[in-house]
Amino acid sequence: MTPTKNDIVLVVDDSADALSLINDTLEAANMDVLVALEGKQALTIAKRIRPDIILLDAIMPNMDGFETCKALKADANLASIPVIFMTGLSDTDDIVRGLEVGGVDYLTKPIKPSELLARMKVHLNNARLTNSAQIALDSTGQHLMTVSDSGHILWATPQTYALLAKARANDEWQQTDFAEQLSQWLAHQPNEDSHLPLTGLDYPLSVRVISAKTGQERLLKLEDGRRPTGPNLLKQELDLTERESEVLHWLANGKTNRDIAQILEMSPRTVNKHLEQIFPKLGVENRTAAAGIALKILARN
């Protein structure tokens, strides 16, 4: 039987008493504890030994907890680590600030061991679920990524990085041009399925919004400008007309006839007429079967 891996916890606090209490609590719960006395030291440790969760004091010398958390979230390899703030501050502004820079929770000192462990359990489980979802996405071949409001990549599938490399979009371009284009675009709150052609590259790339809820990481899809996607792909693969391919595309995205009519600026009756032409071309008899064929093509590509 494979032994269970202990959770690794990085505790960042300049108070020896606080470190001692938390260390004893975590070790008694069979967790491996790493200790840092200030922010810069915490960043160095986190990059060398990636922890599963970080307990971070807000007020410390040199680099405080807020700046430390911002630096963690700016590093793609560390951004997904849940950060719980610990502080003697109970002012609402400080709580909000901690959450705004990427913290997932906030505990006020003196820390209660039972409460600390309960909060940590919740966030460790959430992190595992998120990691499992990312692994699943990595294996699907999708060119997906999450980005911050500033336009910086927080996570991306290997396929996304491969396509960026194909377009010779190096790290410097990603951190400057790409981030600026995205941040300006995202500032206008683009709707789902909105499309942005990227500039500054010799190879045509664009991004499309998959999910863009306010206050959350934006899920985007990177698209290869030299490969047909969406309706164009369905048109090419299934020998449909342009309008038929658009209707099928939205059908595959779970839209009703009324939704499709509003999106494509036509009547629901016209949508239905297109579907009557699409079904025999695909050799199917209903919407579900047609959507299934379209989804397989879109997922494969």
PDB file of C-alpha atoms in Angstrom:
ATOM      1  CA  MET A   1       0.000   0.000   0.000  1.00  0.00           C
ATOM      2  CA  THR A   2       1.387   3.426  -0.970  1.00  0.00           C
ATOM      3  CA  PRO A   3       1.872   5.649   2.108  1.00  0.00           C
ATOM      4  CA  THR A   4      -0.225   8.821   2.233  1.00  0.00           C
ATOM      5  CA  LYS A   5       1.767  11.961   1.568  1.00  0.00           C
ATOM      6  CA  ASN A   6       1.648  14.514   4.373  1.00  0.00           C
ATOM      7  CA  ASP A   7       0.451  17.995   3.483  1.00  0.00           C
ATOM      8  CA  ILE A   8       3.267  20.535   3.368  1.00  0.00           C
ATOM      9  CA  VAL A   9       2.453  23.814   5.116  1.00  0.00           C
ATOM     10  CA  LEU A  10       4.549  26.965   4.870  1.00  0.00           C
ATOM     11  CA  VAL A  11       4.055  29.189   7.937  1.00  0.00           C
ATOM     12  CA  VAL A  12       5.242  32.781   7.534  1.00  0.00           C
ATOM     13  CA  ASP A  13       5.339  34.854  10.717  1.00  0.00           C
ATOM     14  CA  ASP A  14       7.910  37.003  12.518  1.00  0.00           C
ATOM     15  CA  SER A  15       6.553  36.034  15.961  1.00  0.00           C
ATOM     16  CA  ALA A  16       8.373  33.139  17.630  1.00  0.00           C
ATOM     17  CA  ASP A  17       5.419  32.441  19.941  1.00  0.00           C
ATOM     18  CA  ALA A  18       2.965  32.256  17.050  1.00  0.00           C
ATOM     19  CA  LEU A  19       5.296  29.994  15.062  1.00  0.00           C
ATOM     20  CA  SER A  20       5.709  27.652  18.038  1.00  0.00           C
ATOM     21  CA  LEU A  21       1.942  27.285  18.602  1.00  0.00           C
ATOM     22  CA  ILE A  22       1.151  26.757  14.935  1.00  0.00           C
ATOM     23  CA  ASN A  23       4.061  24.355  14.420  1.00  0.00           C
ATOM     24  CA  ASP A  24       2.938  22.168  17.341  1.00  0.00           C
ATOM     25  CA  THR A  25      -0.669  22.192  16.089  1.00  0.00           C
ATOM     26  CA  LEU A  26       0.245  21.218  12.542  1.00  0.00           C
ATOM     27  CA  GLU A  27       2.769  18.555  13.488  1.00  0.00           C
ATOM     28  CA  ALA A  28       0.183  16.974  15.810  1.00  0.00           C
ATOM     29  CA  ALA A  29      -2.104  16.822  12.727  1.00  0.00           C
ATOM     30  CA  ASN A  30       0.631  14.955  10.770  1.00  0.00           C
ATOM     31  CA  MET A  31       1.522  17.877   8.530  1.00  0.00           C
ATOM     32  CA  ASP A  32       5.050  18.772   7.407  1.00  0.00           C
ATOM     33  CA  VAL A  33       5.864  22.334   8.446  1.00  0.00           C
ATOM     34  CA  LEU A  34       8.166  24.834   6.711  1.00  0.00           C
ATOM     35  CA  VAL A  35       8.902  28.126   8.482  1.00  0.00           C
ATOM     36  CA  ALA A  36       9.785  31.596   7.190  1.00  0.00           C
ATOM     37  CA  LEU A  37      10.222  34.768   9.230  1.00  0.00           C
ATOM     38  CA  GLU A  38       9.469  37.273   6.460  1.00  0.00           C
ATOM     39  CA  GLY A  39       8.119  37.557   2.925  1.00  0.00           C
ATOM     40  CA  LYS A  40      11.251  37.289   0.787  1.00  0.00           C
ATOM     41  CA  GLN A  41      12.376  34.210   2.667  1.00  0.00           C
ATOM     42  CA  ALA A  42       8.899  32.702   2.175  1.00  0.00           C
ATOM     43  CA  LEU A  43       9.079  33.230  -1.602  1.00  0.00           C
ATOM     44  CA  THR A  44      12.490  31.553  -1.772  1.00  0.00           C
ATOM     45  CA  ILE A  45      11.284  28.544   0.212  1.00  0.00           C
ATOM     46  CA  ALA A  46       8.038  28.225  -1.776  1.00  0.00           C
ATOM     47  CA  LYS A  47       9.957  28.155  -5.079  1.00  0.00           C
ATOM     48  CA  ARG A  48      12.320  25.447  -3.807  1.00  0.00           C
ATOM     49  CA  ILE A  49       9.793  23.278  -1.945  1.00  0.00           C
ATOM     50  CA  ARG A  50       6.278  23.959  -3.223  1.00  0.00           C
ATOM     51  CA  PRO A  51       3.904  23.837  -0.213  1.00  0.00           C
ATOM     52  CA  ASP A  52       0.291  22.646  -0.370  1.00  0.00           C
ATOM     53  CA  ILE A  53      -0.951  25.640   1.632  1.00  0.00           C
ATOM     54  CA  ILE A  54       0.523  28.826   3.124  1.00  0.00           C
ATOM     55  CA  LEU A  55      -0.306  30.480   6.441  1.00  0.00           C
ATOM     56  CA  LEU A  56       0.772  34.090   6.116  1.00  0.00           C
ATOM     57  CA  ASP A  57       1.075  36.828   8.715  1.00  0.00           C
ATOM     58  CA  ALA A  58      -0.115  40.158   7.333  1.00  0.00           C
ATOM     59  CA  ILE A  59       2.246  42.486   9.215  1.00  0.00           C
ATOM     60  CA  MET A  60       5.968  41.666   8.913  1.00  0.00           C
ATOM     61  CA  PRO A  61       9.180  43.650   8.379  1.00  0.00           C
ATOM     62  CA  ASN A  62      10.713  44.173   4.922  1.00  0.00           C
ATOM     63  CA  MET A  63       7.964  42.565   2.793  1.00  0.00           C
ATOM     64  CA  ASP A  64       4.555  42.346   4.476  1.00  0.00           C
ATOM     65  CA  GLY A  65       2.021  39.586   3.922  1.00  0.00           C
ATOM     66  CA  PHE A  66       0.006  41.502   1.363  1.00  0.00           C
ATOM     67  CA  GLU A  67       3.016  42.091  -0.905  1.00  0.00           C
ATOM     68  CA  THR A  68       4.156  38.507  -0.367  1.00  0.00           C
ATOM     69  CA  CYS A  69       0.776  37.160  -1.441  1.00  0.00           C
ATOM     70  CA  LYS A  70       0.777  39.370  -4.553  1.00  0.00           C
ATOM     71  CA  ALA A  71       4.213  38.025  -5.486  1.00  0.00           C
ATOM     72  CA  LEU A  72       3.036  34.437  -4.968  1.00  0.00           C
ATOM     73  CA  LYS A  73      -0.003  34.953  -7.188  1.00  0.00           C
ATOM     74  CA  ALA A  74       2.160  36.537  -9.898  1.00  0.00           C
ATOM     75  CA  ASP A  75       4.223  33.326 -10.157  1.00  0.00           C
ATOM     76  CA  ALA A  76       2.430  30.802 -12.392  1.00  0.00           C
ATOM     77  CA  ASN A  77       4.000  27.881 -10.499  1.00  0.00           C
ATOM     78  CA  LEU A  78       2.806  29.142  -7.104  1.00  0.00           C
ATOM     79  CA  ALA A  79      -0.415  30.994  -7.938  1.00  0.00           C
ATOM     80  CA  SER A  80      -2.744  28.074  -7.182  1.00  0.00           C
ATOM     81  CA  ILE A  81      -1.456  27.550  -3.626  1.00  0.00           C
ATOM     82  CA  PRO A  82      -4.182  28.599  -1.145  1.00  0.00           C
ATOM     83  CA  VAL A  83      -3.068  31.385   1.195  1.00  0.00           C
ATOM     84  CA  ILE A  84      -4.687  31.921   4.606  1.00  0.00           C
ATOM     85  CA  PHE A  85      -3.881  35.251   6.250  1.00  0.00           C
ATOM     86  CA  MET A  86      -3.167  35.381   9.987  1.00  0.00           C
ATOM     87  CA  THR A  87      -3.047  38.700  11.754  1.00  0.00           C
ATOM     88  CA  GLY A  88      -3.947  40.648  14.842  1.00  0.00           C
ATOM     89  CA  LEU A  89      -5.782  43.089  12.607  1.00  0.00           C
ATOM     90  CA  SER A  90      -9.545  42.741  12.537  1.00  0.00           C
ATOM     91  CA  ASP A  91     -10.336  45.902  10.568  1.00  0.00           C
ATOM     92  CA  THR A  92     -12.617  45.233   7.601  1.00  0.00           C
ATOM     93  CA  ASP A  93     -10.289  47.093   5.207  1.00  0.00           C
ATOM     94  CA  ASP A  94      -7.424  44.747   6.064  1.00  0.00           C
ATOM     95  CA  ILE A  95      -9.606  41.679   5.629  1.00  0.00           C
ATOM     96  CA  VAL A  96     -10.752  42.929   2.221  1.00  0.00           C
ATOM     97  CA  ARG A  97      -7.175  43.761   1.242  1.00  0.00           C
ATOM     98  CA  GLY A  98      -6.027  40.259   2.105  1.00  0.00           C
ATOM     99  CA  LEU A  99      -8.733  38.712  -0.046  1.00  0.00           C
ATOM    100  CA  GLU A 100      -8.112  41.144  -2.904  1.00  0.00           C
ATOM    101  CA  VAL A 101      -4.438  40.160  -3.201  1.00  0.00           C
ATOM    102  CA  GLY A 102      -5.374  36.486  -3.456  1.00  0.00           C
ATOM    103  CA  GLY A 103      -5.942  35.153   0.037  1.00  0.00           C
ATOM    104  CA  VAL A 104      -8.653  32.504   0.387  1.00  0.00           C
ATOM    105  CA  ASP A 105      -9.331  33.039   4.092  1.00  0.00           C
ATOM    106  CA  TYR A 106      -8.500  35.222   7.072  1.00  0.00           C
ATOM    107  CA  LEU A 107      -7.873  34.246  10.708  1.00  0.00           C
ATOM    108  CA  THR A 108      -7.529  36.761  13.530  1.00  0.00           C
ATOM    109  CA  LYS A 109      -4.911  36.194  16.223  1.00  0.00           C
ATOM    110  CA  PRO A 110      -4.754  34.649  18.733  1.00  0.00           C
ATOM    111  CA  ILE A 111      -5.140  31.600  16.505  1.00  0.00           C
ATOM    112  CA  LYS A 112      -7.464  28.864  17.761  1.00  0.00           C
ATOM    113  CA  PRO A 113      -5.911  25.504  16.757  1.00  0.00           C
ATOM    114  CA  SER A 114      -9.238  23.734  16.094  1.00  0.00           C
ATOM    115  CA  GLU A 115     -10.481  26.584  13.900  1.00  0.00           C
ATOM    116  CA  LEU A 116      -7.177  26.754  12.027  1.00  0.00           C
ATOM    117  CA  LEU A 117      -7.238  23.031  11.201  1.00  0.00           C
ATOM    118  CA  ALA A 118     -10.887  23.172  10.143  1.00  0.00           C
ATOM    119  CA  ARG A 119     -10.265  26.095   7.775  1.00  0.00           C
ATOM    120  CA  MET A 120      -7.133  24.456   6.372  1.00  0.00           C
ATOM    121  CA  LYS A 121      -8.982  21.206   5.683  1.00  0.00           C
ATOM    122  CA  VAL A 122     -11.580  23.035   3.595  1.00  0.00           C
ATOM    123  CA  HIS A 123      -9.019  24.909   1.508  1.00  0.00           C
ATOM    124  CA  LEU A 124      -6.736  21.905   1.038  1.00  0.00           C
ATOM    125  CA  ASN A 125      -9.699  19.897  -0.272  1.00  0.00           C
ATOM    126  CA  ASN A 126     -10.685  22.750  -2.608  1.00  0.00           C
ATOM    127  CA  ALA A 127      -7.105  22.968  -3.889  1.00  0.00           C
ATOM    128  CA  ARG A 128      -7.043  19.222  -4.585  1.00  0.00           C
ATOM    129  CA  LEU A 129     -10.298  19.439  -6.537  1.00  0.00           C
ATOM    130  CA  THR A 130      -8.949  22.374  -8.547  1.00  0.00           C
ATOM    131  CA  ASN A 131      -5.718  20.512  -9.242  1.00  0.00           C
ATOM    132  CA  SER A 132      -7.647  17.434 -10.390  1.00  0.00           C
ATOM    133  CA  ALA A 133      -9.708  19.585 -12.741  1.00  0.00           C
ATOM    134  CA  GLN A 134      -6.565  21.146 -14.168  1.00  0.00           C
ATOM    135  CA  ILE A 135      -4.979  17.729 -14.714  1.00  0.00           C
ATOM    136  CA  ALA A 136      -8.142  16.635 -16.540  1.00  0.00           C
ATOM    137  CA  LEU A 137      -8.026  19.740 -18.726  1.00  0.00           C
ATOM    138  CA  ASP A 138      -4.312  19.182 -19.394  1.00  0.00           C
ATOM    139  CA  SER A 139      -5.121  15.758 -20.812  1.00  0.00           C
ATOM    140  CA  THR A 140      -7.903  16.893 -23.152  1.00  0.00           C
ATOM    141  CA  GLY A 141      -5.698  18.728 -25.619  1.00  0.00           C
ATOM    142  CA  GLN A 142      -7.553  21.995 -25.156  1.00  0.00           C
ATOM    143  CA  HIS A 143      -5.755  25.323 -25.539  1.00  0.00           C
ATOM    144  CA  LEU A 144      -7.109  26.749 -22.278  1.00  0.00           C
ATOM    145  CA  MET A 145      -5.709  29.184 -19.723  1.00  0.00           C
ATOM    146  CA  THR A 146      -6.776  31.296 -16.789  1.00  0.00           C
ATOM    147  CA  VAL A 147      -5.601  34.896 -16.564  1.00  0.00           C
ATOM    148  CA  SER A 148      -5.778  37.679 -14.001  1.00  0.00           C
ATOM    149  CA  ASP A 149      -7.389  41.075 -14.568  1.00  0.00           C
ATOM    150  CA  SER A 150      -3.868  42.341 -15.339  1.00  0.00           C
ATOM    151  CA  GLY A 151      -3.685  39.904 -18.257  1.00  0.00           C
ATOM    152  CA  HIS A 152      -1.034  37.612 -16.796  1.00  0.00           C
ATOM    153  CA  ILE A 153      -1.337  33.855 -17.229  1.00  0.00           C
ATOM    154  CA  LEU A 154      -2.112  32.098 -13.934  1.00  0.00           C
ATOM    155  CA  TRP A 155      -2.426  28.604 -15.380  1.00  0.00           C
ATOM    156  CA  ALA A 156      -2.433  27.088 -18.832  1.00  0.00           C
ATOM    157  CA  THR A 157      -2.555  23.639 -20.398  1.00  0.00           C
ATOM    158  CA  PRO A 158       0.620  22.277 -22.010  1.00  0.00           C
ATOM    159  CA  GLN A 159      -1.101  22.663 -25.381  1.00  0.00           C
ATOM    160  CA  THR A 160      -1.491  26.401 -24.773  1.00  0.00           C
ATOM    161  CA  TYR A 161       2.205  26.822 -24.037  1.00  0.00           C
ATOM    162  CA  ALA A 162       3.031  24.731 -27.116  1.00  0.00           C
ATOM    163  CA  LEU A 163       0.912  26.994 -29.334  1.00  0.00           C
ATOM    164  CA  LEU A 164       2.531  30.104 -27.816  1.00  0.00           C
ATOM    165  CA  ALA A 165       5.936  28.597 -28.555  1.00  0.00           C
ATOM    166  CA  LYS A 166       4.826  27.811 -32.125  1.00  0.00           C
ATOM    167  CA  ALA A 167       3.966  31.485 -32.560  1.00  0.00           C
ATOM    168  CA  ARG A 168       7.311  32.457 -30.953  1.00  0.00           C
ATOM    169  CA  ALA A 169       5.470  34.277 -28.184  1.00  0.00           C
ATOM    170  CA  ASN A 170       8.318  34.285 -25.659  1.00  0.00           C
ATOM    171  CA  ASP A 171       8.076  35.034 -21.924  1.00  0.00           C
ATOM    172  CA  GLU A 172       8.899  38.724 -22.424  1.00  0.00           C
ATOM    173  CA  TRP A 173       6.063  39.135 -24.968  1.00  0.00           C
ATOM    174  CA  GLN A 174       3.662  37.276 -22.666  1.00  0.00           C
ATOM    175  CA  GLN A 175       4.551  39.496 -19.688  1.00  0.00           C
ATOM    176  CA  THR A 176       4.339  42.765 -21.629  1.00  0.00           C
ATOM    177  CA  ASP A 177       2.449  42.914 -24.947  1.00  0.00           C
ATOM    178  CA  PHE A 178       0.139  39.981 -24.268  1.00  0.00           C
ATOM    179  CA  ALA A 179      -0.691  41.091 -20.729  1.00  0.00           C
ATOM    180  CA  GLU A 180      -1.384  44.663 -21.862  1.00  0.00           C
ATOM    181  CA  GLN A 181      -3.667  43.579 -24.718  1.00  0.00           C
ATOM    182  CA  LEU A 182      -5.613  41.253 -22.440  1.00  0.00           C
ATOM    183  CA  SER A 183      -5.915  43.695 -19.523  1.00  0.00           C
ATOM    184  CA  GLN A 184      -7.298  46.432 -21.780  1.00  0.00           C
ATOM    185  CA  TRP A 185      -9.744  43.986 -23.370  1.00  0.00           C
ATOM    186  CA  LEU A 186     -10.863  42.466 -20.057  1.00  0.00           C
ATOM    187  CA  ALA A 187     -11.402  45.933 -18.583  1.00  0.00           C
ATOM    188  CA  HIS A 188     -14.387  46.256 -20.942  1.00  0.00           C
ATOM    189  CA  GLN A 189     -15.965  43.099 -19.472  1.00  0.00           C
ATOM    190  CA  PRO A 190     -16.191  41.029 -22.692  1.00  0.00           C
ATOM    191  CA  ASN A 191     -19.044  38.521 -22.818  1.00  0.00           C
ATOM    192  CA  GLU A 192     -18.603  34.781 -23.113  1.00  0.00           C
ATOM    193  CA  ASP A 193     -17.450  33.761 -26.604  1.00  0.00           C
ATOM    194  CA  SER A 194     -16.052  37.257 -27.268  1.00  0.00           C
ATOM    195  CA  HIS A 195     -12.982  37.132 -29.489  1.00  0.00           C
ATOM    196  CA  LEU A 196      -9.731  39.123 -29.478  1.00  0.00           C
ATOM    197  CA  PRO A 197      -7.141  38.861 -32.307  1.00  0.00           C
ATOM    198  CA  LEU A 198      -3.654  39.330 -30.842  1.00  0.00           C
ATOM    199  CA  THR A 199      -1.153  41.777 -32.308  1.00  0.00           C
ATOM    200  CA  GLY A 200       2.632  41.912 -32.284  1.00  0.00           C
ATOM    201  CA  LEU A 201       3.237  38.383 -33.606  1.00  0.00           C
ATOM    202  CA  ASP A 202       4.122  37.085 -37.064  1.00  0.00           C
ATOM    203  CA  TYR A 203       1.851  34.070 -36.461  1.00  0.00           C
ATOM    204  CA  PRO A 204      -1.917  34.700 -36.115  1.00  0.00           C
ATOM    205  CA  LEU A 205      -3.274  33.954 -32.642  1.00  0.00           C
ATOM    206  CA  SER A 206      -6.451  35.032 -30.913  1.00  0.00           C
ATOM    207  CA  VAL A 207      -8.172  34.434 -27.578  1.00  0.00           C
ATOM    208  CA  ARG A 208     -11.811  33.662 -26.875  1.00  0.00           C
ATOM    209  CA  VAL A 209     -13.666  34.048 -23.578  1.00  0.00           C
ATOM    210  CA  ILE A 210     -14.918  30.769 -22.106  1.00  0.00           C
ATOM    211  CA  SER A 211     -15.865  32.158 -18.697  1.00  0.00           C
ATOM    212  CA  ALA A 212     -15.454  35.731 -17.500  1.00  0.00           C
ATOM    213  CA  LYS A 213     -17.392  36.243 -14.282  1.00  0.00           C
ATOM    214  CA  THR A 214     -16.589  39.458 -12.445  1.00  0.00           C
ATOM    215  CA  GLY A 215     -14.179  38.983  -9.556  1.00  0.00           C
ATOM    216  CA  GLN A 216     -12.974  35.571 -10.754  1.00  0.00           C
ATOM    217  CA  GLU A 217     -10.090  34.326 -12.848  1.00  0.00           C
ATOM    218  CA  ARG A 218     -10.951  34.558 -16.560  1.00  0.00           C
ATOM    219  CA  LEU A 219     -10.953  31.274 -18.466  1.00  0.00           C
ATOM    220  CA  LEU A 220      -9.809  31.846 -22.047  1.00  0.00           C
ATOM    221  CA  LYS A 221      -9.097  29.694 -25.075  1.00  0.00           C
ATOM    222  CA  LEU A 222      -6.076  30.379 -27.282  1.00  0.00           C
ATOM    223  CA  GLU A 223      -6.891  29.885 -30.951  1.00  0.00           C
ATOM    224  CA  ASP A 224      -4.610  29.151 -33.887  1.00  0.00           C
ATOM    225  CA  GLY A 225      -5.433  31.629 -36.646  1.00  0.00           C
ATOM    226  CA  ARG A 226      -4.302  29.158 -39.303  1.00  0.00           C
ATOM    227  CA  ARG A 227      -6.714  26.449 -38.187  1.00  0.00           C
ATOM    228  CA  PRO A 228     -10.494  26.743 -38.557  1.00  0.00           C
ATOM    229  CA  THR A 229     -12.431  26.805 -35.285  1.00  0.00           C
ATOM    230  CA  GLY A 230     -16.045  26.979 -34.150  1.00  0.00           C
ATOM    231  CA  PRO A 231     -18.553  27.471 -37.007  1.00  0.00           C
ATOM    232  CA  ASN A 232     -15.784  27.529 -39.648  1.00  0.00           C
ATOM    233  CA  LEU A 233     -14.559  24.132 -38.494  1.00  0.00           C
ATOM    234  CA  LEU A 234     -18.081  22.662 -38.585  1.00  0.00           C
ATOM    235  CA  LYS A 235     -18.623  24.139 -42.044  1.00  0.00           C
ATOM    236  CA  GLN A 236     -15.420  22.534 -43.310  1.00  0.00           C
ATOM    237  CA  GLU A 237     -15.876  19.143 -41.646  1.00  0.00           C
ATOM    238  CA  LEU A 238     -19.607  18.655 -42.249  1.00  0.00           C
ATOM    239  CA  ASP A 239     -20.104  20.412 -45.597  1.00  0.00           C
ATOM    240  CA  LEU A 240     -22.637  22.881 -44.185  1.00  0.00           C
ATOM    241  CA  THR A 241     -23.510  26.376 -45.305  1.00  0.00           C
ATOM    242  CA  GLU A 242     -22.148  29.261 -43.279  1.00  0.00           C
ATOM    243  CA  ARG A 243     -25.504  29.901 -41.587  1.00  0.00           C
ATOM    244  CA  GLU A 244     -26.081  26.203 -40.883  1.00  0.00           C
ATOM    245  CA  SER A 245     -22.656  25.904 -39.286  1.00  0.00           C
ATOM    246  CA  GLU A 246     -23.386  28.906 -37.050  1.00  0.00           C
ATOM    247  CA  VAL A 247     -26.692  27.431 -35.929  1.00  0.00           C
ATOM    248  CA  LEU A 248     -25.078  24.051 -35.202  1.00  0.00           C
ATOM    249  CA  HIS A 249     -22.230  25.714 -33.322  1.00  0.00           C
ATOM    250  CA  TRP A 250     -24.633  27.418 -30.915  1.00  0.00           C
ATOM    251  CA  LEU A 251     -26.742  24.283 -30.656  1.00  0.00           C
ATOM    252  CA  ALA A 252     -23.617  22.413 -29.520  1.00  0.00           C
ATOM    253  CA  ASN A 253     -23.090  25.143 -26.919  1.00  0.00           C
ATOM    254  CA  GLY A 254     -26.453  24.311 -25.336  1.00  0.00           C
ATOM    255  CA  LYS A 255     -28.442  27.235 -26.704  1.00  0.00           C
ATOM    256  CA  THR A 256     -32.190  27.007 -27.375  1.00  0.00           C
ATOM    257  CA  ASN A 257     -33.760  28.022 -30.688  1.00  0.00           C
ATOM    258  CA  ARG A 258     -34.796  31.314 -29.112  1.00  0.00           C
ATOM    259  CA  ASP A 259     -31.237  31.921 -27.845  1.00  0.00           C
ATOM    260  CA  ILE A 260     -29.762  31.111 -31.256  1.00  0.00           C
ATOM    261  CA  ALA A 261     -32.260  33.389 -32.959  1.00  0.00           C
ATOM    262  CA  GLN A 262     -31.254  36.303 -30.720  1.00  0.00           C
ATOM    263  CA  ILE A 263     -27.521  35.672 -31.187  1.00  0.00           C
ATOM    264  CA  LEU A 264     -27.729  35.322 -34.964  1.00  0.00           C
ATOM    265  CA  GLU A 265     -30.443  37.950 -35.347  1.00  0.00           C
ATOM    266  CA  MET A 266     -32.997  35.727 -37.034  1.00  0.00           C
ATOM    267  CA  SER A 267     -36.386  34.324 -36.069  1.00  0.00           C
ATOM    268  CA  PRO A 268     -36.782  31.057 -34.128  1.00  0.00           C
ATOM    269  CA  ARG A 269     -38.709  29.770 -37.139  1.00  0.00           C
ATOM    270  CA  THR A 270     -35.680  30.377 -39.381  1.00  0.00           C
ATOM    271  CA  VAL A 271     -33.460  28.561 -36.870  1.00  0.00           C
ATOM    272  CA  ASN A 272     -35.808  25.590 -37.034  1.00  0.00           C
ATOM    273  CA  LYS A 273     -35.685  25.611 -40.851  1.00  0.00           C
ATOM    274  CA  HIS A 274     -31.881  25.489 -40.725  1.00  0.00           C
ATOM    275  CA  LEU A 275     -32.048  22.540 -38.328  1.00  0.00           C
ATOM    276  CA  GLU A 276     -34.385  20.736 -40.738  1.00  0.00           C
ATOM    277  CA  GLN A 277     -31.604  21.040 -43.339  1.00  0.00           C
ATOM    278  CA  ILE A 278     -28.819  20.125 -40.915  1.00  0.00           C
ATOM    279  CA  PHE A 279     -30.311  16.866 -39.564  1.00  0.00           C
ATOM    280  CA  PRO A 280     -30.390  14.968 -42.900  1.00  0.00           C
ATOM    281  CA  LYS A 281     -26.922  16.225 -43.817  1.00  0.00           C
ATOM    282  CA  LEU A 282     -25.590  14.713 -40.575  1.00  0.00           C
ATOM    283  CA  GLY A 283     -27.768  11.599 -40.810  1.00  0.00           C
ATOM    284  CA  VAL A 284     -29.476  12.277 -37.478  1.00  0.00           C
ATOM    285  CA  GLU A 285     -33.037  12.873 -36.367  1.00  0.00           C
ATOM    286  CA  ASN A 286     -32.800  15.211 -33.384  1.00  0.00           C
ATOM    287  CA  ARG A 287     -30.951  18.068 -31.715  1.00  0.00           C
ATOM    288  CA  THR A 288     -29.096  15.891 -29.208  1.00  0.00           C
ATOM    289  CA  ALA A 289     -27.543  13.691 -31.886  1.00  0.00           C
ATOM    290  CA  ALA A 290     -26.587  16.707 -34.005  1.00  0.00           C
ATOM    291  CA  ALA A 291     -25.010  18.456 -31.018  1.00  0.00           C
ATOM    292  CA  GLY A 292     -23.095  15.272 -30.177  1.00  0.00           C
ATOM    293  CA  ILE A 293     -21.517  15.123 -33.637  1.00  0.00           C
ATOM    294  CA  ALA A 294     -20.572  18.799 -33.472  1.00  0.00           C
ATOM    295  CA  LEU A 295     -19.076  18.478 -29.993  1.00  0.00           C
ATOM    296  CA  LYS A 296     -16.880  15.543 -31.041  1.00  0.00           C
ATOM    297  CA  ILE A 297     -15.469  17.558 -33.943  1.00  0.00           C
ATOM    298  CA  LEU A 298     -14.905  20.660 -31.829  1.00  0.00           C
ATOM    299  CA  ALA A 299     -13.263  18.673 -29.020  1.00  0.00           C
ATOM    300  CA  ARG A 300     -11.024  16.735 -31.398  1.00  0.00           C
ATOM    301  CA  ASN A 301      -9.695  19.927 -32.902  1.00  0.00           C
TER     302      ASN A 301
END
